[in-house]
């Protein structure tokens, strides 16, 4: 049996050396195929940036909302600057949040329902005094009702009682850039 040596690789005489270029080409092809597979798979969750202009008296009030949607979860901003998430078909109770410039705390009881064309979430707030250990008291007149329709990019928000004015938000897919990663 003869032995052939090329650089640092010694092979028996009857084994063909495919060479570095062939091995490298195979690696590149496998890597590109993996990229295509990853690009074609659906993301775990999608984010949307929503905005609304509503006419209140003679001024435009600009309102914003961000939505994160996955197969089993909807996340909205509530109370202010805090993202809370409701799970499909099971109630979720948030942690206690301090209310700005108030001696009270608030938390939400979230109920989320998914259907074929929309996701709805009800948030019933509970309040208590800061430092209290009670479960708080429900405040039904401050209940929030969110309805999100991803196919049309429409978010409807009804604050308080169902008879009050519904705010309509227009939502667009939102991809955070690297510099948004801190938020």
CSV table of C-alpha atoms in Angstrom, one decimal:
chain,number,residue,atom,x,y,z
A,1,UNK,CA,0.0,0.0,0.0
A,2,UNK,CA,1.5,3.3,-1.1
A,3,UNK,CA,1.1,6.4,1.0
A,4,UNK,CA,0.9,9.9,-0.6
A,5,UNK,CA,1.6,13.0,1.4
A,6,UNK,CA,0.4,16.4,0.5
A,7,UNK,CA,1.3,19.2,2.9
A,8,UNK,CA,0.4,18.0,6.4
A,9,UNK,CA,-2.2,15.4,5.2
A,10,UNK,CA,-1.1,11.9,4.4
A,11,UNK,CA,-3.5,9.5,2.8
A,12,UNK,CA,-3.3,5.9,1.6
A,13,UNK,CA,-2.7,5.7,-2.2
A,14,UNK,CA,-6.2,4.5,-3.1
A,15,UNK,CA,-8.0,7.3,-1.3
A,16,UNK,CA,-8.6,10.5,-3.3
A,17,UNK,CA,-7.8,13.8,-1.7
A,18,UNK,CA,-10.8,16.1,-2.3
A,19,UNK,CA,-8.7,19.1,-1.4
A,20,UNK,CA,-9.4,22.1,0.7
A,21,UNK,CA,-11.4,23.9,-2.0
A,22,UNK,CA,-14.0,21.1,-2.3
A,23,UNK,CA,-14.4,20.8,1.5
A,24,UNK,CA,-14.7,24.6,1.7
A,25,UNK,CA,-17.3,24.7,-1.1
A,26,UNK,CA,-19.4,22.1,0.7
A,27,UNK,CA,-19.3,24.1,3.9
A,28,UNK,CA,-20.3,27.3,2.1
A,29,UNK,CA,-23.3,25.5,0.4
A,30,UNK,CA,-24.5,24.0,3.8
A,31,UNK,CA,-24.2,27.5,5.4
A,32,UNK,CA,-26.2,29.2,2.6
A,33,UNK,CA,-28.9,26.5,2.8
A,34,UNK,CA,-29.2,27.0,6.5
A,35,UNK,CA,-29.6,30.7,6.0
A,36,UNK,CA,-32.4,30.1,3.5
A,37,UNK,CA,-34.2,27.8,5.9
A,38,UNK,CA,-33.9,30.3,8.7
A,39,UNK,CA,-35.1,33.1,6.5
A,40,UNK,CA,-38.2,31.1,5.4
A,41,UNK,CA,-39.3,30.1,8.9
A,42,UNK,CA,-41.9,32.2,10.6
A,43,UNK,CA,-40.6,34.3,13.5
A,44,UNK,CA,-41.7,33.4,17.0
A,45,UNK,CA,-43.3,36.8,17.6
A,46,UNK,CA,-44.0,40.0,15.6
A,47,UNK,CA,-43.9,43.6,16.8
A,48,UNK,CA,-46.1,46.4,15.7
A,49,UNK,CA,-45.9,50.2,16.2
A,50,UNK,CA,-49.3,51.7,16.4
A,51,UNK,CA,-50.4,55.4,16.3
A,52,UNK,CA,-53.6,57.3,16.5
A,53,UNK,CA,-54.7,60.9,16.0
A,54,UNK,CA,-57.9,61.7,17.7
A,55,UNK,CA,-59.7,65.0,17.7
A,56,UNK,CA,-60.4,66.2,21.2
A,57,UNK,CA,-61.8,69.7,21.3
A,58,UNK,CA,-59.7,71.6,18.7
A,59,UNK,CA,-56.3,69.9,19.3
A,60,UNK,CA,-54.9,66.7,17.9
A,61,UNK,CA,-53.9,64.3,20.6
A,62,UNK,CA,-51.1,61.9,19.4
A,63,UNK,CA,-51.2,58.5,21.0
A,64,UNK,CA,-48.8,55.6,20.5
A,65,UNK,CA,-48.9,51.9,21.4
A,66,UNK,CA,-46.6,49.0,20.7
A,67,UNK,CA,-47.9,45.4,20.2
A,68,UNK,CA,-46.0,42.2,20.4
A,69,UNK,CA,-47.9,39.2,19.1
A,70,UNK,CA,-47.0,35.5,19.1
A,71,UNK,CA,-49.2,32.4,18.6
A,72,UNK,CA,-50.2,32.3,22.3
A,73,UNK,CA,-49.5,35.8,23.7
A,74,UNK,CA,-50.4,39.4,23.1
A,75,UNK,CA,-48.3,42.2,24.8
A,76,UNK,CA,-49.4,45.8,25.1
A,77,UNK,CA,-48.1,48.9,26.9
A,78,UNK,CA,-50.1,49.3,30.1
A,79,UNK,CA,-50.0,51.3,32.4
A,80,UNK,CA,-47.5,53.8,31.1
A,81,UNK,CA,-44.2,52.7,29.6
A,82,UNK,CA,-44.6,49.1,30.8
A,83,UNK,CA,-45.2,46.1,28.5
A,84,UNK,CA,-47.7,43.5,29.9
A,85,UNK,CA,-48.5,40.2,28.2
A,86,UNK,CA,-51.6,38.1,28.3
A,87,UNK,CA,-51.7,34.4,27.4
A,88,UNK,CA,-54.3,32.8,25.2
A,89,UNK,CA,-57.2,31.5,27.2
A,90,UNK,CA,-55.8,31.8,30.7
A,91,UNK,CA,-56.0,34.8,33.1
A,92,UNK,CA,-52.7,36.6,34.0
A,93,UNK,CA,-52.2,38.9,36.9
A,94,UNK,CA,-49.4,41.5,36.6
A,95,UNK,CA,-47.0,42.6,39.3
A,96,UNK,CA,-47.8,45.8,41.2
A,97,UNK,CA,-46.7,49.1,39.6
A,98,UNK,CA,-46.4,52.4,41.4
A,99,UNK,CA,-48.7,55.1,40.1
A,100,UNK,CA,-46.8,58.3,39.4
A,101,UNK,CA,-47.4,61.2,41.8
A,102,UNK,CA,-49.8,59.1,43.8
A,103,UNK,CA,-49.7,57.1,47.0
A,104,UNK,CA,-51.3,54.1,45.2
A,105,UNK,CA,-50.2,51.0,43.3
A,106,UNK,CA,-51.9,49.3,40.4
A,107,UNK,CA,-51.8,45.9,38.8
A,108,UNK,CA,-53.9,44.3,36.1
A,109,UNK,CA,-56.0,41.2,35.6
A,110,UNK,CA,-55.5,40.3,31.9
A,111,UNK,CA,-57.8,38.0,29.9
A,112,UNK,CA,-56.7,37.3,26.3
A,113,UNK,CA,-58.7,35.5,23.6
A,114,UNK,CA,-57.5,34.6,20.2
A,115,UNK,CA,-59.8,34.0,17.2
A,116,UNK,CA,-59.0,33.5,13.5
A,117,UNK,CA,-58.8,37.2,12.6
A,118,UNK,CA,-58.3,39.1,15.8
A,119,UNK,CA,-56.9,39.0,19.4
A,120,UNK,CA,-58.7,40.7,22.2
A,121,UNK,CA,-57.5,41.5,25.7
A,122,UNK,CA,-59.3,42.9,28.7
A,123,UNK,CA,-57.3,44.5,31.5
A,124,UNK,CA,-59.2,45.0,34.8
A,125,UNK,CA,-57.1,47.2,37.1
A,126,UNK,CA,-56.8,46.6,40.8
A,127,UNK,CA,-55.5,49.4,43.1
A,128,UNK,CA,-54.1,49.5,46.6
A,129,UNK,CA,-52.2,51.9,48.8
A,130,UNK,CA,-48.4,51.7,48.6
A,131,UNK,CA,-47.0,49.4,51.2
A,132,UNK,CA,-50.3,47.5,51.6
A,133,UNK,CA,-50.3,43.8,51.3
A,134,UNK,CA,-53.9,43.3,50.2
A,135,UNK,CA,-54.9,42.1,46.7
A,136,UNK,CA,-56.4,45.6,46.1
A,137,UNK,CA,-59.8,46.7,44.9
A,138,UNK,CA,-61.0,46.2,41.3
A,139,UNK,CA,-61.7,49.4,39.4
A,140,UNK,CA,-64.2,48.4,36.6
A,141,UNK,CA,-64.7,52.0,35.3
A,142,UNK,CA,-60.9,52.1,34.3
A,143,UNK,CA,-61.0,48.7,32.5
A,144,UNK,CA,-59.2,48.6,29.2
A,145,UNK,CA,-60.4,46.6,26.2
A,146,UNK,CA,-57.9,46.0,23.3
A,147,UNK,CA,-58.8,44.4,20.0
A,148,UNK,CA,-56.0,43.8,17.5
A,149,UNK,CA,-56.5,42.7,13.9
A,150,UNK,CA,-53.1,41.8,12.5
A,151,UNK,CA,-54.3,41.3,8.9
A,152,UNK,CA,-55.6,44.9,8.7
A,153,UNK,CA,-53.1,46.4,11.1
A,154,UNK,CA,-55.9,47.9,13.2
A,155,UNK,CA,-55.9,48.2,17.0
A,156,UNK,CA,-59.1,49.3,18.8
A,157,UNK,CA,-58.8,50.5,22.4
A,158,UNK,CA,-61.8,51.1,24.5
A,159,UNK,CA,-60.9,52.7,27.8
A,160,UNK,CA,-63.3,52.5,30.8
A,161,UNK,CA,-66.9,51.4,30.2
A,162,UNK,CA,-67.8,50.0,26.8
A,163,UNK,CA,-69.9,53.1,26.2
A,164,UNK,CA,-66.9,55.4,26.0
A,165,UNK,CA,-65.1,56.4,22.9
A,166,UNK,CA,-63.1,53.7,21.1
A,167,UNK,CA,-59.6,54.9,19.9
A,168,UNK,CA,-58.5,53.5,16.6
A,169,UNK,CA,-54.8,52.9,16.0
A,170,UNK,CA,-53.1,52.2,12.7
A,171,UNK,CA,-50.3,49.6,13.2
A,172,UNK,CA,-47.3,48.8,11.0
A,173,UNK,CA,-44.8,46.0,11.5
A,174,UNK,CA,-41.9,47.3,13.6
A,175,UNK,CA,-38.4,45.8,13.4
A,176,UNK,CA,-36.2,47.3,16.1
A,177,UNK,CA,-32.8,48.3,14.9
A,178,UNK,CA,-29.7,47.6,17.0
A,179,UNK,CA,-29.8,50.9,18.8
A,180,UNK,CA,-33.4,50.1,19.9
A,181,UNK,CA,-32.2,46.9,21.7
A,182,UNK,CA,-31.9,48.8,25.0
A,183,UNK,CA,-35.7,49.5,25.1
